[in-house]
Amino acid sequence: MRNFLLIGLFLVSTLAIAQRNNGKGMLYLDENRRPIYRENIMIPEVNGYEVLKCDFHTHTVFSDGHVWPNVRNQEAWEEGLDALAITDHIEYTPHKDDVKVAHNRGYELLKEGTAKNNIILVKGTEITRNTPPGHFNAIYIGDASGYIEGRSNEQDRAAVMKAATQNSFIFWNHPGWQPGIEGSYEWIDFVDDLSRSKALHGIEVINGFGIHLKALDWCIDKGLTVMGSSDIHNLVAHDYDRSKEYVHRTMTLVMAKERTPEGIREALDAGRTVAWASKYLAGKEENVRALFNACVELLPSHYTEVRGNGNKTNWYEIRNNSDLYFELEVKEGSGTKRVVLYPRSAQLISAPAATTSLTYDVTSTYVRSDKHLSVELPLR
Ligand SMILES: [Zn+2]
Ligand SMILES: [Zn+2]
């Protein structure tokens, strides 16, 4: 009986190997291959708008990035992005001895692949001037070649104005990235003039791992759109540890009427965005509030606890129906002091039965450089 089993085992394993090596002397180690799938970032609709995940600041070998454009397409698909722009530097092409300088080429190479992947590809470029004023991204551009490359103040302005004549959406990049340079992190005349000339439409409040808090105040005070982007040069997986539940590339959440290039543009022009990085959200108060309200739900009390002294405490479940992350700290009312809402999870909170509402600061959000979103949760 034992021999019979061994012979059977031998036959089965020989058969399996024969199937896998196909009789051609080649063995495929499929079990070692990383499974390829798209991660769906779940965020509910906000006031009827679809929340699109967009990264409008990325680089390839066509400027100082380390990857071929199609890698950006693969990454965007796997990470669940809706829209992507390649924004290679116009004035900085350190690989030019190996890769022909061609400012439209990254976009052209990606058009078909992104279409297959159902990623909205927006044409863009990074206008790369000395600091100050520094760098500007122009997206929804026309021809990216022929931008003025001189270094004078007039040429800085002319370069941005050229993007404006192409009806681009223009945002000021990483304004706080060189704080040691005088005037580099200030609302300078140059930028003020662009803004008044309708040639500046947004500011990158979050660039990669840095939140530029002063820029959030400028966006609010000057009526500019809040942007967040990765500015990724290497592989996304090289820079971001995506095995952690709240880690993803920095991006802009765009609340759009429809998932089309035009729908995104309308939302950018209207300022319906929130920048998202790691655990943090930064944006105009009305947008961050609308997003929070769409994602977080407090249920009516499910249990009343009666203590020995007769005091009653109500218990509630608070749910996060999204892949965003929220941390709350109580400001007013007696109840649970701190709540951490991990992606797609719930927590219990409690409060004396007499308490009718609790007010929390959502400390993982910024609605000004010195202010978190404050939410009042009515208790039922
Ligand atoms: Zn830059
Ligand atoms: Zn860049």
Short mmCIF file of C-alpha atoms and ligand atoms in Angstrom, two decimals:
data_model
loop_
_atom_site.label_atom_id
_atom_site.label_comp_id
_atom_site.label_asym_id
_atom_site.label_seq_id
_atom_site.Cartn_x
_atom_site.Cartn_y
_atom_site.Cartn_z
CA MET A 1 0.00 0.00 0.00
CA ARG A 2 2.82 2.39 0.96
CA ASN A 3 4.69 1.68 -2.30
CA PHE A 4 1.52 2.22 -4.25
CA LEU A 5 1.13 5.66 -2.65
CA LEU A 6 4.74 6.60 -3.40
CA ILE A 7 4.37 5.55 -7.04
CA GLY A 8 1.15 7.59 -7.23
CA LEU A 9 2.89 10.64 -5.76
CA PHE A 10 5.77 10.22 -8.19
CA LEU A 11 3.37 10.06 -11.15
CA VAL A 12 1.42 13.15 -10.03
CA SER A 13 4.56 15.26 -9.46
CA THR A 14 6.11 14.14 -12.76
CA LEU A 15 2.90 15.13 -14.51
CA ALA A 16 2.92 18.59 -12.86
CA ILE A 17 6.53 19.26 -13.87
CA ALA A 18 5.83 18.02 -17.39
CA GLN A 19 2.93 20.47 -17.65
CA ARG A 20 4.94 23.42 -16.41
CA ASN A 21 8.09 22.83 -18.43
CA ASN A 22 5.98 22.03 -21.48
CA GLY A 23 8.46 19.34 -22.48
CA LYS A 24 10.81 21.94 -23.96
CA GLY A 25 13.48 21.97 -21.27
CA MET A 26 12.26 25.22 -19.74
CA LEU A 27 10.78 25.66 -16.28
CA TYR A 28 8.73 28.80 -15.52
CA LEU A 29 8.73 29.89 -11.88
CA ASP A 30 5.31 31.53 -12.06
CA GLU A 31 4.96 31.48 -8.29
CA ASN A 32 7.77 34.06 -8.09
CA ARG A 33 5.99 36.53 -10.32
CA ARG A 34 4.43 39.55 -8.57
CA PRO A 35 0.70 39.60 -9.21
CA ILE A 36 -0.34 42.63 -11.27
CA TYR A 37 -3.59 44.28 -10.31
CA ARG A 38 -5.11 47.72 -9.96
CA GLU A 39 -5.67 48.99 -6.46
CA ASN A 40 -9.01 50.77 -6.22
CA ILE A 41 -8.83 53.80 -3.96
CA MET A 42 -12.32 54.05 -2.49
CA ILE A 43 -13.66 57.55 -1.88
CA PRO A 44 -17.42 58.15 -1.97
CA GLU A 45 -18.95 60.81 -4.19
CA VAL A 46 -18.79 64.30 -2.67
CA ASN A 47 -21.96 66.37 -3.22
CA GLY A 48 -22.55 64.47 -6.47
CA TYR A 49 -18.96 64.93 -7.69
CA GLU A 50 -16.72 61.99 -8.47
CA VAL A 51 -13.43 62.18 -6.56
CA LEU A 52 -10.65 61.60 -9.09
CA LYS A 53 -7.11 60.71 -8.05
CA CYS A 54 -4.66 62.77 -10.08
CA ASP A 55 -0.91 63.28 -10.23
CA PHE A 56 0.03 66.21 -12.45
CA HIS A 57 3.75 66.35 -11.65
CA THR A 58 5.97 63.43 -12.73
CA HIS A 59 9.30 63.06 -14.54
CA THR A 60 10.89 60.64 -16.97
CA VAL A 61 14.27 60.26 -18.72
CA PHE A 62 13.14 63.06 -21.06
CA SER A 63 14.31 65.39 -18.28
CA ASP A 64 15.94 64.31 -14.98
CA GLY A 65 13.71 61.32 -14.19
CA HIS A 66 15.04 57.77 -14.06
CA VAL A 67 12.31 55.88 -15.93
CA TRP A 68 10.89 55.53 -19.41
CA PRO A 69 7.41 57.13 -19.77
CA ASN A 70 5.50 53.83 -19.92
CA VAL A 71 6.61 52.99 -16.38
CA ARG A 72 4.57 56.00 -15.24
CA ASN A 73 1.54 54.53 -16.99
CA GLN A 74 1.98 51.12 -15.33
CA GLU A 75 2.46 52.67 -11.90
CA ALA A 76 -0.55 54.96 -12.29
CA TRP A 77 -2.74 52.03 -13.26
CA GLU A 78 -1.60 49.80 -10.41
CA GLU A 79 -2.00 52.61 -7.87
CA GLY A 80 -5.54 53.40 -8.93
CA LEU A 81 -4.94 56.86 -10.39
CA ASP A 82 -7.54 58.37 -12.70
CA ALA A 83 -5.32 60.98 -14.34
CA LEU A 84 -1.64 61.59 -14.95
CA ALA A 85 0.60 64.23 -16.47
CA ILE A 86 4.24 63.83 -17.45
CA THR A 87 5.80 67.20 -16.70
CA ASP A 88 9.42 66.99 -17.73
CA HIS A 89 11.59 70.07 -17.27
CA ILE A 90 11.86 72.19 -20.38
CA GLU A 91 15.09 73.89 -19.36
CA TYR A 92 16.82 70.95 -17.68
CA THR A 93 17.63 67.84 -19.72
CA PRO A 94 20.66 66.14 -18.11
CA HIS A 95 20.22 62.93 -20.17
CA LYS A 96 20.46 64.83 -23.49
CA ASP A 97 23.61 63.00 -24.62
CA ASP A 98 21.70 59.70 -24.45
CA VAL A 99 18.06 60.71 -24.94
CA LYS A 100 17.18 63.16 -27.70
CA VAL A 101 15.65 66.37 -26.33
CA ALA A 102 11.97 66.22 -27.34
CA HIS A 103 9.51 68.09 -25.14
CA ASN A 104 6.35 66.51 -26.57
CA ARG A 105 7.72 62.97 -26.77
CA GLY A 106 6.82 61.66 -23.29
CA TYR A 107 3.18 62.57 -23.88
CA GLU A 108 3.13 61.06 -27.37
CA LEU A 109 4.70 57.81 -26.18
CA LEU A 110 2.06 57.43 -23.47
CA LYS A 111 -1.12 58.28 -25.35
CA GLU A 112 -2.00 54.79 -26.47
CA GLY A 113 -0.91 52.94 -23.34
CA THR A 114 -2.81 55.23 -20.99
CA ALA A 115 -5.89 54.98 -23.22
CA LYS A 116 -5.72 51.16 -22.93
CA ASN A 117 -5.37 51.47 -19.15
CA ASN A 118 -8.28 53.91 -18.86
CA ILE A 119 -5.99 56.58 -17.41
CA ILE A 120 -6.67 60.17 -18.43
CA LEU A 121 -3.40 61.55 -19.79
CA VAL A 122 -3.06 65.31 -19.53
CA LYS A 123 -0.29 67.00 -21.48
CA GLY A 124 2.07 68.98 -19.29
CA THR A 125 5.51 70.42 -18.73
CA GLU A 126 7.59 71.96 -15.95
CA ILE A 127 8.77 75.49 -16.70
CA THR A 128 12.00 75.48 -14.75
CA ARG A 129 13.27 78.92 -13.80
CA ASN A 130 15.86 79.91 -11.21
CA THR A 131 14.62 80.38 -7.64
CA PRO A 132 12.93 82.77 -7.07
CA PRO A 133 10.47 82.41 -8.71
CA GLY A 134 11.36 78.74 -9.25
CA HIS A 135 9.30 76.17 -11.09
CA PHE A 136 5.82 76.21 -12.63
CA ASN A 137 3.84 73.32 -14.00
CA ALA A 138 1.65 73.97 -17.01
CA ILE A 139 -0.91 71.30 -17.84
CA TYR A 140 -3.44 71.13 -20.68
CA ILE A 141 -0.68 72.70 -22.78
CA GLY A 142 -0.33 72.74 -26.54
CA ASP A 143 3.07 72.34 -28.20
CA ALA A 144 5.70 72.00 -25.44
CA SER A 145 8.62 72.93 -27.68
CA GLY A 146 9.75 76.48 -28.39
CA TYR A 147 9.42 77.79 -24.86
CA ILE A 148 11.80 80.65 -24.10
CA GLU A 149 14.89 79.29 -22.38
CA GLY A 150 16.82 82.41 -21.42
CA ARG A 151 17.30 83.28 -17.76
CA SER A 152 16.28 86.90 -17.43
CA ASN A 153 13.29 88.05 -15.41
CA GLU A 154 11.46 89.00 -18.65
CA GLN A 155 12.13 85.57 -20.08
CA ASP A 156 10.82 83.94 -16.88
CA ARG A 157 7.59 85.85 -17.38
CA ALA A 158 7.47 85.17 -21.11
CA ALA A 159 7.80 81.42 -20.52
CA VAL A 160 4.84 81.33 -18.15
CA MET A 161 2.81 83.67 -20.36
CA LYS A 162 3.38 81.34 -23.31
CA ALA A 163 1.71 78.58 -21.33
CA ALA A 164 -1.11 80.99 -20.56
CA THR A 165 -1.61 81.74 -24.27
CA GLN A 166 -2.03 77.97 -24.76
CA ASN A 167 -4.94 78.10 -22.31
CA SER A 168 -2.98 75.95 -19.85
CA PHE A 169 -3.72 75.42 -16.20
CA ILE A 170 -0.61 76.77 -14.46
CA PHE A 171 0.52 76.09 -10.89
CA TRP A 172 3.55 77.24 -8.91
CA ASN A 173 5.58 74.24 -7.76
CA HIS A 174 7.09 73.51 -4.35
CA PRO A 175 7.41 77.20 -3.29
CA GLY A 176 9.17 76.32 -0.01
CA TRP A 177 11.77 73.92 -1.39
CA GLN A 178 14.79 76.25 -1.12
CA PRO A 179 14.08 78.20 2.08
CA GLY A 180 17.71 79.40 2.33
CA ILE A 181 17.39 81.59 -0.77
CA GLU A 182 16.10 85.09 -0.08
CA GLY A 183 12.60 85.67 -1.41
CA SER A 184 12.19 82.00 -2.34
CA TYR A 185 9.26 81.30 -0.04
CA GLU A 186 7.46 84.62 -0.28
CA TRP A 187 4.49 85.93 -2.21
CA ILE A 188 6.78 87.87 -4.56
CA ASP A 189 5.80 90.55 -7.09
CA PHE A 190 6.55 88.20 -9.97
CA VAL A 191 3.96 85.70 -8.77
CA ASP A 192 1.50 88.42 -7.83
CA ASP A 193 1.72 89.79 -11.37
CA LEU A 194 1.11 86.33 -12.87
CA SER A 195 -1.86 85.83 -10.61
CA ARG A 196 -3.37 89.21 -11.56
CA SER A 197 -2.69 88.46 -15.24
CA LYS A 198 -4.68 85.19 -14.89
CA ALA A 199 -1.50 83.26 -15.70
CA LEU A 200 -1.38 81.46 -12.35
CA HIS A 201 -4.20 79.16 -11.28
CA GLY A 202 -2.88 77.03 -8.45
CA ILE A 203 0.00 76.26 -6.08
CA GLU A 204 1.53 72.93 -5.16
CA VAL A 205 0.74 72.89 -1.44
CA ILE A 206 2.07 69.35 -1.12
CA ASN A 207 5.08 68.26 -3.17
CA GLY A 208 6.18 64.69 -2.50
CA PHE A 209 6.89 64.48 1.23
CA GLY A 210 6.71 68.21 1.96
CA ILE A 211 3.63 70.20 2.95
CA HIS A 212 4.17 73.86 2.07
CA LEU A 213 1.80 75.33 4.65
CA LYS A 214 2.26 79.01 3.74
CA ALA A 215 1.18 78.14 0.21
CA LEU A 216 -2.15 76.87 1.55
CA ASP A 217 -2.85 80.33 2.97
CA TRP A 218 -1.90 81.92 -0.36
CA CYS A 219 -4.29 79.63 -2.22
CA ILE A 220 -7.13 80.61 0.11
CA ASP A 221 -6.33 84.33 0.15
CA LYS A 222 -5.65 84.69 -3.59
CA GLY A 223 -8.33 82.32 -4.88
CA LEU A 224 -5.90 79.74 -6.29
CA THR A 225 -6.40 75.98 -6.56
CA VAL A 226 -4.71 73.69 -4.02
CA MET A 227 -2.53 71.08 -5.71
CA GLY A 228 -0.69 68.00 -4.41
CA SER A 229 1.69 65.94 -6.50
CA SER A 230 4.45 63.39 -6.28
CA ASP A 231 7.12 65.13 -8.42
CA ILE A 232 8.34 61.56 -8.77
CA HIS A 233 11.70 61.07 -10.48
CA ASN A 234 12.46 57.46 -9.53
CA LEU A 235 10.11 54.48 -9.39
CA VAL A 236 7.14 55.25 -7.13
CA ALA A 237 7.91 51.98 -5.30
CA HIS A 238 11.45 53.22 -4.69
CA ASP A 239 10.26 56.31 -2.83
CA TYR A 240 7.01 55.16 -1.19
CA ASP A 241 6.54 52.15 1.10
CA ARG A 242 3.14 51.10 -0.17
CA SER A 243 2.99 48.08 2.14
CA LYS A 244 1.86 50.52 4.85
CA GLU A 245 -1.88 51.09 4.82
CA TYR A 246 -1.82 54.89 4.62
CA VAL A 247 1.12 55.26 2.24
CA HIS A 248 0.48 56.22 -1.38
CA ARG A 249 2.05 58.74 -3.68
CA THR A 250 1.11 62.37 -3.06
CA MET A 251 -1.75 63.42 -5.32
CA THR A 252 -4.57 65.86 -5.94
CA LEU A 253 -8.12 64.70 -5.24
CA VAL A 254 -10.25 66.42 -7.87
CA MET A 255 -14.01 66.63 -7.36
CA ALA A 256 -15.24 66.44 -10.92
CA LYS A 257 -18.65 66.43 -12.60
CA GLU A 258 -17.40 63.69 -14.90
CA ARG A 259 -14.34 61.48 -15.37
CA THR A 260 -13.04 63.19 -18.50
CA PRO A 261 -10.20 65.62 -19.29
CA GLU A 262 -12.79 68.40 -19.55
CA GLY A 263 -14.41 67.37 -16.28
CA ILE A 264 -11.06 67.57 -14.49
CA ARG A 265 -10.22 70.91 -16.06
CA GLU A 266 -13.56 72.40 -14.99
CA ALA A 267 -12.97 71.23 -11.40
CA LEU A 268 -9.39 72.59 -11.36
CA ASP A 269 -10.60 75.96 -12.65
CA ALA A 270 -13.34 75.96 -10.01
CA GLY A 271 -10.85 75.06 -7.24
CA ARG A 272 -12.59 71.82 -6.18
CA THR A 273 -9.48 69.99 -5.01
CA VAL A 274 -7.83 68.61 -1.89
CA ALA A 275 -4.14 67.68 -1.74
CA TRP A 276 -3.54 64.22 -0.21
CA ALA A 277 -0.25 62.87 1.12
CA SER A 278 0.26 60.00 3.53
CA LYS A 279 -2.24 60.57 6.40
CA TYR A 280 -2.75 64.23 5.56
CA LEU A 281 -5.28 66.27 3.63
CA ALA A 282 -4.80 69.96 2.84
CA GLY A 283 -7.28 72.22 1.11
CA LYS A 284 -9.84 74.95 1.29
CA GLU A 285 -12.14 74.44 4.24
CA GLU A 286 -15.31 73.87 2.20
CA ASN A 287 -13.63 71.16 0.13
CA VAL A 288 -12.03 69.35 3.08
CA ARG A 289 -15.33 69.52 4.98
CA ALA A 290 -17.32 68.15 2.06
CA LEU A 291 -14.82 65.32 1.69
CA PHE A 292 -14.91 64.50 5.41
CA ASN A 293 -18.71 64.52 5.46
CA ALA A 294 -18.85 62.19 2.46
CA CYS A 295 -16.41 59.72 4.03
CA VAL A 296 -17.23 59.71 7.74
CA GLU A 297 -20.55 58.65 9.20
CA LEU A 298 -21.67 58.67 12.83
CA LEU A 299 -24.44 56.15 13.54
CA PRO A 300 -27.22 56.65 16.10
CA SER A 301 -26.38 55.29 19.53
CA HIS A 302 -26.62 51.49 19.66
CA TYR A 303 -26.28 51.04 23.45
CA THR A 304 -26.87 52.93 26.68
CA GLU A 305 -24.70 51.86 29.56
CA VAL A 306 -26.06 52.49 33.07
CA ARG A 307 -23.33 52.87 35.68
CA GLY A 308 -23.73 51.97 39.39
CA ASN A 309 -24.39 55.62 40.31
CA GLY A 310 -27.22 55.74 37.75
CA ASN A 311 -25.23 57.81 35.21
CA LYS A 312 -25.94 56.88 31.62
CA THR A 313 -23.37 56.69 28.84
CA ASN A 314 -24.32 56.30 25.16
CA TRP A 315 -22.17 54.29 22.77
CA TYR A 316 -21.86 55.14 19.07
CA GLU A 317 -20.10 53.73 16.05
CA ILE A 318 -18.20 56.15 13.81
CA ARG A 319 -17.34 54.82 10.36
CA ASN A 320 -14.79 55.77 7.74
CA ASN A 321 -16.24 54.64 4.41
CA SER A 322 -13.13 55.59 2.43
CA ASP A 323 -9.46 54.84 1.94
CA LEU A 324 -8.54 58.17 3.48
CA TYR A 325 -7.21 58.37 7.03
CA PHE A 326 -8.59 60.67 9.74
CA GLU A 327 -7.42 61.54 13.24
CA LEU A 328 -9.79 63.46 15.52
CA GLU A 329 -9.20 65.21 18.83
CA VAL A 330 -12.09 66.44 20.92
CA LYS A 331 -12.38 70.22 21.32
CA GLU A 332 -15.80 70.68 22.92
CA GLY A 333 -18.12 68.32 24.76
CA SER A 334 -17.40 65.48 27.13
CA GLY A 335 -16.80 62.25 25.22
CA THR A 336 -14.10 60.13 23.62
CA LYS A 337 -11.04 62.33 23.40
CA ARG A 338 -9.14 60.90 20.44
CA VAL A 339 -10.36 58.89 17.46
CA VAL A 340 -8.20 57.32 14.75
CA LEU A 341 -10.13 56.27 11.67
CA TYR A 342 -8.04 53.93 9.56
CA PRO A 343 -9.08 53.36 5.94
CA ARG A 344 -12.42 51.50 5.64
CA SER A 345 -12.81 50.96 9.37
CA ALA A 346 -14.90 51.98 12.35
CA GLN A 347 -14.34 53.02 15.95
CA LEU A 348 -16.53 53.21 19.03
CA ILE A 349 -17.03 56.48 20.83
CA SER A 350 -18.98 57.19 23.99
CA ALA A 351 -20.45 60.22 25.71
CA PRO A 352 -22.71 60.92 28.68
CA ALA A 353 -26.36 60.54 27.61
CA ALA A 354 -26.92 64.26 28.24
CA THR A 355 -24.30 65.25 25.65
CA THR A 356 -25.97 66.35 22.41
CA SER A 357 -22.89 66.95 20.28
CA LEU A 358 -19.12 66.64 20.24
CA THR A 359 -16.78 68.99 18.39
CA TYR A 360 -13.54 67.55 17.08
CA ASP A 361 -10.48 68.94 15.37
CA VAL A 362 -9.56 66.65 12.47
CA THR A 363 -5.82 66.87 13.16
CA SER A 364 -4.85 64.99 10.00
CA THR A 365 -6.22 67.87 7.92
CA TYR A 366 -5.11 71.43 7.24
CA VAL A 367 -7.54 74.12 6.10
CA ARG A 368 -5.01 76.88 6.84
CA SER A 369 -1.37 76.79 7.85
CA ASP A 370 -2.39 76.98 11.52
CA LYS A 371 -5.85 75.43 11.44
CA HIS A 372 -7.35 71.96 11.25
CA LEU A 373 -10.85 71.21 10.05
CA SER A 374 -13.29 71.45 12.96
CA VAL A 375 -16.36 69.21 12.84
CA GLU A 376 -19.41 69.11 15.07
CA LEU A 377 -20.87 65.63 15.39
CA PRO A 378 -24.52 65.66 16.51
CA LEU A 379 -25.24 62.69 18.83
CA ARG A 380 -28.54 60.85 18.39
ZN ZN B 1 10.51 71.51 -9.76
ZN ZN B 2 9.43 68.41 -10.94
#
